[in-house]
Coordinates of C-alpha atoms and ligand atoms in Angstrom, one line a residue:
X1 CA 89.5 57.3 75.9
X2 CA 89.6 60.8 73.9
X3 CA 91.2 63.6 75.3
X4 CA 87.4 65.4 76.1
X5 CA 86.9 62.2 78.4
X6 CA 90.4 62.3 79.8
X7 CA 89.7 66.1 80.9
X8 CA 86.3 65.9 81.6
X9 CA 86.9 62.7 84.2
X10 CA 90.5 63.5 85.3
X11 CA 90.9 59.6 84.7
X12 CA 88.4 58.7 87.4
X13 CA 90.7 60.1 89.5
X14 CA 88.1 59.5 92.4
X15 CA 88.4 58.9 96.2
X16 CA 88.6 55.4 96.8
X17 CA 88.3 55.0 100.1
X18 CA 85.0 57.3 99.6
X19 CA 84.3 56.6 96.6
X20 CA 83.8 60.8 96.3
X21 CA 84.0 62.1 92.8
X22 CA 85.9 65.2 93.5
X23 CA 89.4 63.7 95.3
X24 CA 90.9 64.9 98.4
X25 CA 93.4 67.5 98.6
X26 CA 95.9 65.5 100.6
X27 CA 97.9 67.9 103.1
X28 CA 100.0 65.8 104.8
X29 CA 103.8 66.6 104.3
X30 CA 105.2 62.7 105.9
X31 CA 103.4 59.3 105.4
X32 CA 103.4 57.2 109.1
X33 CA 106.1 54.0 108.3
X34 CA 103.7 50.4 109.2
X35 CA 103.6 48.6 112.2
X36 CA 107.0 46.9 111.5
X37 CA 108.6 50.4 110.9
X38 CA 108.1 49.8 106.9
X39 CA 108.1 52.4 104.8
X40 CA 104.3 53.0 103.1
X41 CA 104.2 53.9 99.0
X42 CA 104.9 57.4 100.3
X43 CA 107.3 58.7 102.6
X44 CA 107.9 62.5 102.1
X45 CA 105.6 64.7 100.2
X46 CA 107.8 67.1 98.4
X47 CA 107.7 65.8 95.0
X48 CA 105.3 63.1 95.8
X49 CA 102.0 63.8 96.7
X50 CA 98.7 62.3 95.6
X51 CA 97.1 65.7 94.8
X52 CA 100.1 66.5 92.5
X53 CA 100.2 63.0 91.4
X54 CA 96.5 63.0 89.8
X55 CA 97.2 66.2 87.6
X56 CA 100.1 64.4 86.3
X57 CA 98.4 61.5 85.3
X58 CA 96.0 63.6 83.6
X59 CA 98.8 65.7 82.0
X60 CA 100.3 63.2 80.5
X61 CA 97.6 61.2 79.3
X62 CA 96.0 64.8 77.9
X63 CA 99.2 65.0 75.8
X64 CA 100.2 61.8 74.7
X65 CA 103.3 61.3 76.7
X66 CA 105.4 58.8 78.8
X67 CA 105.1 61.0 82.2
X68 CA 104.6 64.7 83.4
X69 CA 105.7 66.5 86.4
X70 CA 104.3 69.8 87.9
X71 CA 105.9 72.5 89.4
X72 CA 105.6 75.7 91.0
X73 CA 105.4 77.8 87.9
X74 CA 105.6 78.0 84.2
X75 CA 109.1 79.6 84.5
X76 CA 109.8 76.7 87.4
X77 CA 109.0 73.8 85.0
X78 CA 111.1 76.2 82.1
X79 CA 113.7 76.9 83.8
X80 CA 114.2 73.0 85.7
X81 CA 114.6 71.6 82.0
X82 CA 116.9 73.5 80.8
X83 CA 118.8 73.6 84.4
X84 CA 118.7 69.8 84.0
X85 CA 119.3 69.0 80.5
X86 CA 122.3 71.8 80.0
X87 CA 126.1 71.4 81.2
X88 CA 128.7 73.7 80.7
X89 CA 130.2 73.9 76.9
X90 CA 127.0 72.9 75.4
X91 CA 124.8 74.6 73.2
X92 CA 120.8 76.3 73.2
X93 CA 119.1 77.6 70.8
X94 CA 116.1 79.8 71.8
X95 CA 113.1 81.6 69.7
X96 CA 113.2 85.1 68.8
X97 CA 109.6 85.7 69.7
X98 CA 108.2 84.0 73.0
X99 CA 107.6 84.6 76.3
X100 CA 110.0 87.4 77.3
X101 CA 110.9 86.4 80.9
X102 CA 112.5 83.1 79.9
X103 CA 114.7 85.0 77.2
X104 CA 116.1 87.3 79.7
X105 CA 116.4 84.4 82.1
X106 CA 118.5 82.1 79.5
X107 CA 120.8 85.7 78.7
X108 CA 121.5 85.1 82.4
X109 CA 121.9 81.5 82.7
X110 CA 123.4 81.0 79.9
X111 CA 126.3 83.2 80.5
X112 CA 126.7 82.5 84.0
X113 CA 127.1 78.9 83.0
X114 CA 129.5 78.9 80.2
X115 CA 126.6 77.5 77.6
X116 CA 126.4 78.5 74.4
X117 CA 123.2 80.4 73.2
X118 CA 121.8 81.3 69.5
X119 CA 118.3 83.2 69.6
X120 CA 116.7 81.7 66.1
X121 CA 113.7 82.7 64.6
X122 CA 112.7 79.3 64.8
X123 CA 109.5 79.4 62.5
X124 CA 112.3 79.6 59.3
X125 CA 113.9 76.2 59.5
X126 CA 116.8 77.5 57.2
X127 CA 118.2 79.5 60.3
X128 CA 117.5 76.4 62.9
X129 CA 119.4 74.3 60.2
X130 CA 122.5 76.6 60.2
X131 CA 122.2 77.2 64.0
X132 CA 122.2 73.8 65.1
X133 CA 125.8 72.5 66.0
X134 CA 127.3 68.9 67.2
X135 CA 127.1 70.8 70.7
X136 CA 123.1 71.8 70.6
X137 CA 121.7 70.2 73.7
X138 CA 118.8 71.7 73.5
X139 CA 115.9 73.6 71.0
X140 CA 113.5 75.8 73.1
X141 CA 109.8 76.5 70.6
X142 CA 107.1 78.1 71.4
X143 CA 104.0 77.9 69.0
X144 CA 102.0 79.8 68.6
X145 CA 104.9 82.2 69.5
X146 CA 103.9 84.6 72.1
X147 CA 103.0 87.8 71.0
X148 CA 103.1 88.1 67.4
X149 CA 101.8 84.2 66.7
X150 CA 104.5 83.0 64.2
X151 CA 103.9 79.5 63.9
X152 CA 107.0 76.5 64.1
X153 CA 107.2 73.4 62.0
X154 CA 107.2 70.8 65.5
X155 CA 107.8 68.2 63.4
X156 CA 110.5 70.0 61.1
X157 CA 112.1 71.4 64.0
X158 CA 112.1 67.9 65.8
X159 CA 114.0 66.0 62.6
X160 CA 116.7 68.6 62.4
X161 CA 117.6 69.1 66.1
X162 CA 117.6 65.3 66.8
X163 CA 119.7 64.8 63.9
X164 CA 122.2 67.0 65.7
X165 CA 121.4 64.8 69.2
X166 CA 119.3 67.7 70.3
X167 CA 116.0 68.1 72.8
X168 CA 113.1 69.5 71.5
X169 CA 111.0 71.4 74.2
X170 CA 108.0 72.6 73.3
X171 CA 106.0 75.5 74.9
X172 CA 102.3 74.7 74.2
X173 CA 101.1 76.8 76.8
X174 CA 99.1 79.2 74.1
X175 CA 98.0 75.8 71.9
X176 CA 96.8 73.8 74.8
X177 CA 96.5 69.9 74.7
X178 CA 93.5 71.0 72.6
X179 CA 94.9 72.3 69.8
X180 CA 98.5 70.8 69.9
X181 CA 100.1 67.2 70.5
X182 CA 103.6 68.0 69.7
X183 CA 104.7 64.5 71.4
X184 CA 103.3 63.5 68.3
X185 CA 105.0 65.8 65.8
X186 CA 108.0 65.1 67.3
X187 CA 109.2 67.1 70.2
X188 CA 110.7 65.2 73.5
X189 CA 109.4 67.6 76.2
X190 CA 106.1 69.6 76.6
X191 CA 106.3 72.6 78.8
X192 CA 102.8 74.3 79.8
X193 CA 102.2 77.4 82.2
X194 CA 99.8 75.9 83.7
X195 CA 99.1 79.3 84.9
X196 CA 96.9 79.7 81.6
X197 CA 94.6 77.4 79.9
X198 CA 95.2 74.3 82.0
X199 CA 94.2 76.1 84.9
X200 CA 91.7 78.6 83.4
X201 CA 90.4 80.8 86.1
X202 CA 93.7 83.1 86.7
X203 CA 93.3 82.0 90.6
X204 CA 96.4 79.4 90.4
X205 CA 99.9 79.6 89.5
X206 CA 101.0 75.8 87.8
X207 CA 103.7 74.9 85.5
X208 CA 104.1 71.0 84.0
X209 CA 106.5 69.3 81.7
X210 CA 105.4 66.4 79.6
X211 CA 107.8 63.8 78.6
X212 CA 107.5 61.5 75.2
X213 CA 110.0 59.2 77.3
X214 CA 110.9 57.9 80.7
X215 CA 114.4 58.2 79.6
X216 CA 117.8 59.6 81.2
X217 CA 116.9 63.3 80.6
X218 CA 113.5 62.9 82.2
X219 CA 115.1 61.1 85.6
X220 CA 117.5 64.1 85.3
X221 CA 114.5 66.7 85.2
X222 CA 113.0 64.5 88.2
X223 CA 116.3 64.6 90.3
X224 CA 116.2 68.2 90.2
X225 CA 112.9 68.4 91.4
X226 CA 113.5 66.3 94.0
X227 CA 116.5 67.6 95.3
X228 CA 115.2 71.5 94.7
X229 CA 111.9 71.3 95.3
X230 CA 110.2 73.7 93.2
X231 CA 106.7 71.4 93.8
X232 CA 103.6 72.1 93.1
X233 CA 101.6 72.4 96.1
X234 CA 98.5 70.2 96.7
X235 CA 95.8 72.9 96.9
X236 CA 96.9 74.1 93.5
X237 CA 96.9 71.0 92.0
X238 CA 93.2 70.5 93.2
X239 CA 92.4 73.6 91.3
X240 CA 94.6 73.3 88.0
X241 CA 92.9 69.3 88.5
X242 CA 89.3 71.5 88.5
X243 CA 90.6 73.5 85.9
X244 CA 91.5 70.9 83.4
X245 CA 88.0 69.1 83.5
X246 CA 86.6 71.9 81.5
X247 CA 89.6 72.2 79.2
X248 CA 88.0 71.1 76.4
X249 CA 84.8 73.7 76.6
X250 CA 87.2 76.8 77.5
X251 CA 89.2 76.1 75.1
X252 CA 87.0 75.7 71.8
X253 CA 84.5 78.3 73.2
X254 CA 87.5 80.8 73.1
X255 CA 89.1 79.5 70.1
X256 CA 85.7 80.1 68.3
X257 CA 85.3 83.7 69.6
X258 CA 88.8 84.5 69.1
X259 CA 88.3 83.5 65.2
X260 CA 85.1 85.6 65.3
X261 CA 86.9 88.5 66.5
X262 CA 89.5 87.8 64.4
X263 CA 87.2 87.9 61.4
X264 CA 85.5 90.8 62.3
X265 CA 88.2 93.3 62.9
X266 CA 89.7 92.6 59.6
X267 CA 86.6 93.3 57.7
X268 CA 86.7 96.7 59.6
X269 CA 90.1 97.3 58.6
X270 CA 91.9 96.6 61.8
X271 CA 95.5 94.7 61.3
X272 CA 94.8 91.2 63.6
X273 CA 97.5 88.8 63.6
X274 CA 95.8 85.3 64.5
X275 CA 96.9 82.0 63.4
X276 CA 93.3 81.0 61.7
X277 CA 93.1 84.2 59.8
X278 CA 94.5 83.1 55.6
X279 CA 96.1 86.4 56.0
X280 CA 98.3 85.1 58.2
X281 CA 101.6 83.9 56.8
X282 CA 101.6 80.4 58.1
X283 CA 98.2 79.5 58.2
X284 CA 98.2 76.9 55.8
X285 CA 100.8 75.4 58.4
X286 CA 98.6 76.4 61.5
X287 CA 96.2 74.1 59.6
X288 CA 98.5 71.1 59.7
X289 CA 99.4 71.2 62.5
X290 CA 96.9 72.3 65.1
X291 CA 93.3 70.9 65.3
X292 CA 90.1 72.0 66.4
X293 CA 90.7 75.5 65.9
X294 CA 93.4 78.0 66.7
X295 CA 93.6 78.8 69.7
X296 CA 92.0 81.8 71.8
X297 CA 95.0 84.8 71.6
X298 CA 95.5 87.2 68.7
X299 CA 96.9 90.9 68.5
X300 CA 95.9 93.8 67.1
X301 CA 98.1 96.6 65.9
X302 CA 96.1 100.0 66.3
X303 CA 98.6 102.4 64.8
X304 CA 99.7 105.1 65.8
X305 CA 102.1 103.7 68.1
X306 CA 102.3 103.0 72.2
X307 CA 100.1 106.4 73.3
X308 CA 97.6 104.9 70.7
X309 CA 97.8 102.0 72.3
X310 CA 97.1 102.8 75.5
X311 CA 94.3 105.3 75.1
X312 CA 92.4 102.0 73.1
X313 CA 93.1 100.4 76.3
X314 CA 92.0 103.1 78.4
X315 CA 88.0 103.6 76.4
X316 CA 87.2 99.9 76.7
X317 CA 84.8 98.7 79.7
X318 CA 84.1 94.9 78.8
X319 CA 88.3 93.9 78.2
X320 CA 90.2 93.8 81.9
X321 CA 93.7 95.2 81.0
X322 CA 95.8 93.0 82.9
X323 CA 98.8 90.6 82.0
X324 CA 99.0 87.0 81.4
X325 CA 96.3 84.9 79.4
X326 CA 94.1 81.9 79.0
X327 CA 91.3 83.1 82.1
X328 CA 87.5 82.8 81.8
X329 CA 87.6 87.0 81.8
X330 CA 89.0 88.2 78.3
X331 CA 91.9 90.5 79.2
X332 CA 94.0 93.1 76.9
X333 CA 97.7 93.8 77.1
X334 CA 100.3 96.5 75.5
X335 CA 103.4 94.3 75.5
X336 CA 105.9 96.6 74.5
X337 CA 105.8 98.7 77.8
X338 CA 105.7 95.3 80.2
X339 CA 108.5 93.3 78.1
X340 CA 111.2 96.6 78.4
X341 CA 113.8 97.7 76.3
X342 CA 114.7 95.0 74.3
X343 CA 111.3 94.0 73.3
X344 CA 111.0 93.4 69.6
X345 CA 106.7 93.6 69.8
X346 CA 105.6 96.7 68.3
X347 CA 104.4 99.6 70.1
X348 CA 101.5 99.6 68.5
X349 CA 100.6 96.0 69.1
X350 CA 97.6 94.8 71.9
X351 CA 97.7 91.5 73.2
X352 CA 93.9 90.1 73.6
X353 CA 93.6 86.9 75.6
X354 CA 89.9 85.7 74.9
X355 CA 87.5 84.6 77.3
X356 CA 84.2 83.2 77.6
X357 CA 82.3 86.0 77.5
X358 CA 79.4 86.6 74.7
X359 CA 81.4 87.6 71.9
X360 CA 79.4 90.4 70.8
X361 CA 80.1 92.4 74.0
X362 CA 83.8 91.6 73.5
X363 CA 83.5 93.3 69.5
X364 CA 81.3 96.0 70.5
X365 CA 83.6 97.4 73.2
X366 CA 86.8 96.9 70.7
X367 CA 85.1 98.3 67.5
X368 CA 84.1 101.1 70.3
X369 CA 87.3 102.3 71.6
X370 CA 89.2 102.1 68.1
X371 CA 86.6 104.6 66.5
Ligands
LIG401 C1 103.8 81.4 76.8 C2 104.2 81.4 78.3 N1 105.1 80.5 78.7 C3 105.5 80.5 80.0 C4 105.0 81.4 80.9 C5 105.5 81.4 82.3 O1 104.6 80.8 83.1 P1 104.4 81.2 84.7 O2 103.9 82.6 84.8 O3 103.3 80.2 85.1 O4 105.7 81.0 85.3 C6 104.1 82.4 80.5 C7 103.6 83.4 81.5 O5 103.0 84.4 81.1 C8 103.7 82.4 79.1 O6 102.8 83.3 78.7

């Protein structure tokens, strides 16, 4: 089946003692043992309940992998890799643009734990190349990197840290299954905030990891789960399950509009940082290696620094300003005040997450505030 049919069914994942098209949301916390005091399929429901169960299946199939496992959170699917995967002595190399609250977390981690930590541009393999070392356990991407939209080479990335013995995570969160398989290109792990995109409505908070292998680092990832518990609960997995279904519409409806906008500003002399722009440094990669478009975030810079910035904000009526991304509702964000002091975004720079809104009211209200 194609991904669209994957999404669009959730892999039949239908009720079948029913036979209802929409599956339960299973509550239970225990499963009753048989007559003979057997244990059923099921006995506890922390990290094994059927809600959470379907979106995996789904998950997994959506990105070409071995398995997936949800969690509580973006950051709780993040931070139980790495948490997994890293001892004491080794070595993590993380990107010098992505989401901020995992680099602060890692600074933390990382030191507590006695493992080693290089932050890498990661889009210019020469510096992954002289950052890797015999002790690199680990290779943390993000693309498109979150907020400027630097693109990384999955693929290059993948060949250099595994020649080192290295895991390749991969946050797709901004890509989506729709625009990125980098199982294919490459990487060993997938890591979505399912907060976003996969969910779609900014009503459920949902992280997953996707593996390319059922191998020792996955069972580790799965122990930890187990024994930790940061689950996802089965009402949100019935909505990031709803969610995914229309994926594939959000997703390219966005992705249009946000090349639209995109387009537009730069004709009226705005600077737009967006993957599918040819301005954009590594758009002929963006090309390769993303499909169906480029996804549905981009960035403006409006001069004039962070007061400019905020008085845009302030003059526009159609754009919520609000954080996080990948909602129906288009927001608008000044990263530079929410990511603190050692935030390398501009101050100039607004974050717009598109939605599905008619794209003429979306340039209308930009073009409005900026003049
Ligand atoms: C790119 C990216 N990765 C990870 C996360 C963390 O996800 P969550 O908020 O679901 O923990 C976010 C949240 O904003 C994000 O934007």
């Amino acid at each position: 089946m194609k991904p669209e049919t994957v999404a669009a069914q959730a892999l039949h994942s239908i009720d079948e003692p029913t036979g209802a098209v929409v599956p339960p949301i299973h509550l239970a916390t225990t499963y009753a043992r048989d007559a003979g005091y057997a244990p059923r399929d099921r006995t506890y429901a922390r990290d094994d309940n059927p809600t959470p169960v379907a979106a995996e299946r789904v998950l997994a199939a959506l990105e070409g992998g071995a398995a997936a496992l949800t969690f509580a959170s973006g950051m709780a699917a993040s931070t139980a890799a790495i948490r997994a995967l890293c001892k004491p002595g080794d070595h993590v190399i993380s990107p010098r643009v992505g989401y901020y609250t995992l680099r602060g977390w890692l600074e933390r981690f990382c030191a507590r734990w006695g493992v080693a930590h290089d932050v890498v541009d990661t889009s210019d393999l020469a510096a992954v190349g002289r950052a890797l070392r015999p002790t690199t356990r680990l290779v943390w991407v993000e693309t498109p990197a979150n907020p400027t939209w630097e693109i990384t080479d999955i693929a290059a990335v993948a060949e250099l840290a595994h020649g080192v013995g290295a895991v390749v995570v991969v946050d797709s969160t901004c890509a989506t299954p729709v625009h990125a398989q980098p199982i294919a290109l490459g990487a060993d792990l997938v890591m979505h905030s399912a907060t976003k995109y996969l969910g779609g409505h900014s009503d459920v908070l949902a992280g997953a990891l996707i593996t390319a292998r059922a191998d020792a680092a996955w069972a580790e990832i799965a122990q930890l789960r187990h024994d930790e518990g940061p689950c996802l609960g089965p009402f949100e997995a019935y909505l990031l399950l709803r969610g995914m279904r229309t994926l594939f519409a959000r997703v390219e409806r966005s992705s249009r509009t946000a090349q639209y906008l995109a387009e537009q500003l730069t004709a009226r002399g705005v600077t737009v940082r967006y993957p599918g722009l040819p301005s954009h440094p590594q758009h002929a990669l963006a090309a390769r290696q993303m499909r169906r478009g480029f996804g549905g975030m981009l960035s403006i810079q409006v001069g004039g620094g962070a007061p400019r910035a905020h008085d845009v904000v302030k003059r526009l009526r159609v754009w919520l300003a609000a954080t996080s991304l990948g909602g129906v509702e288009s927001l608008i964000e000044h990263r530079h005040s929410i990511e603190g002091p050692t935030t390398l975004t501009p101050p100039d720079l607004l974050r717009l997450s598109v939605g599905l809104e008619h794209e003429g009211d979306l340039l209308d209200d930009l073009v409005t505030a900026l003049s």
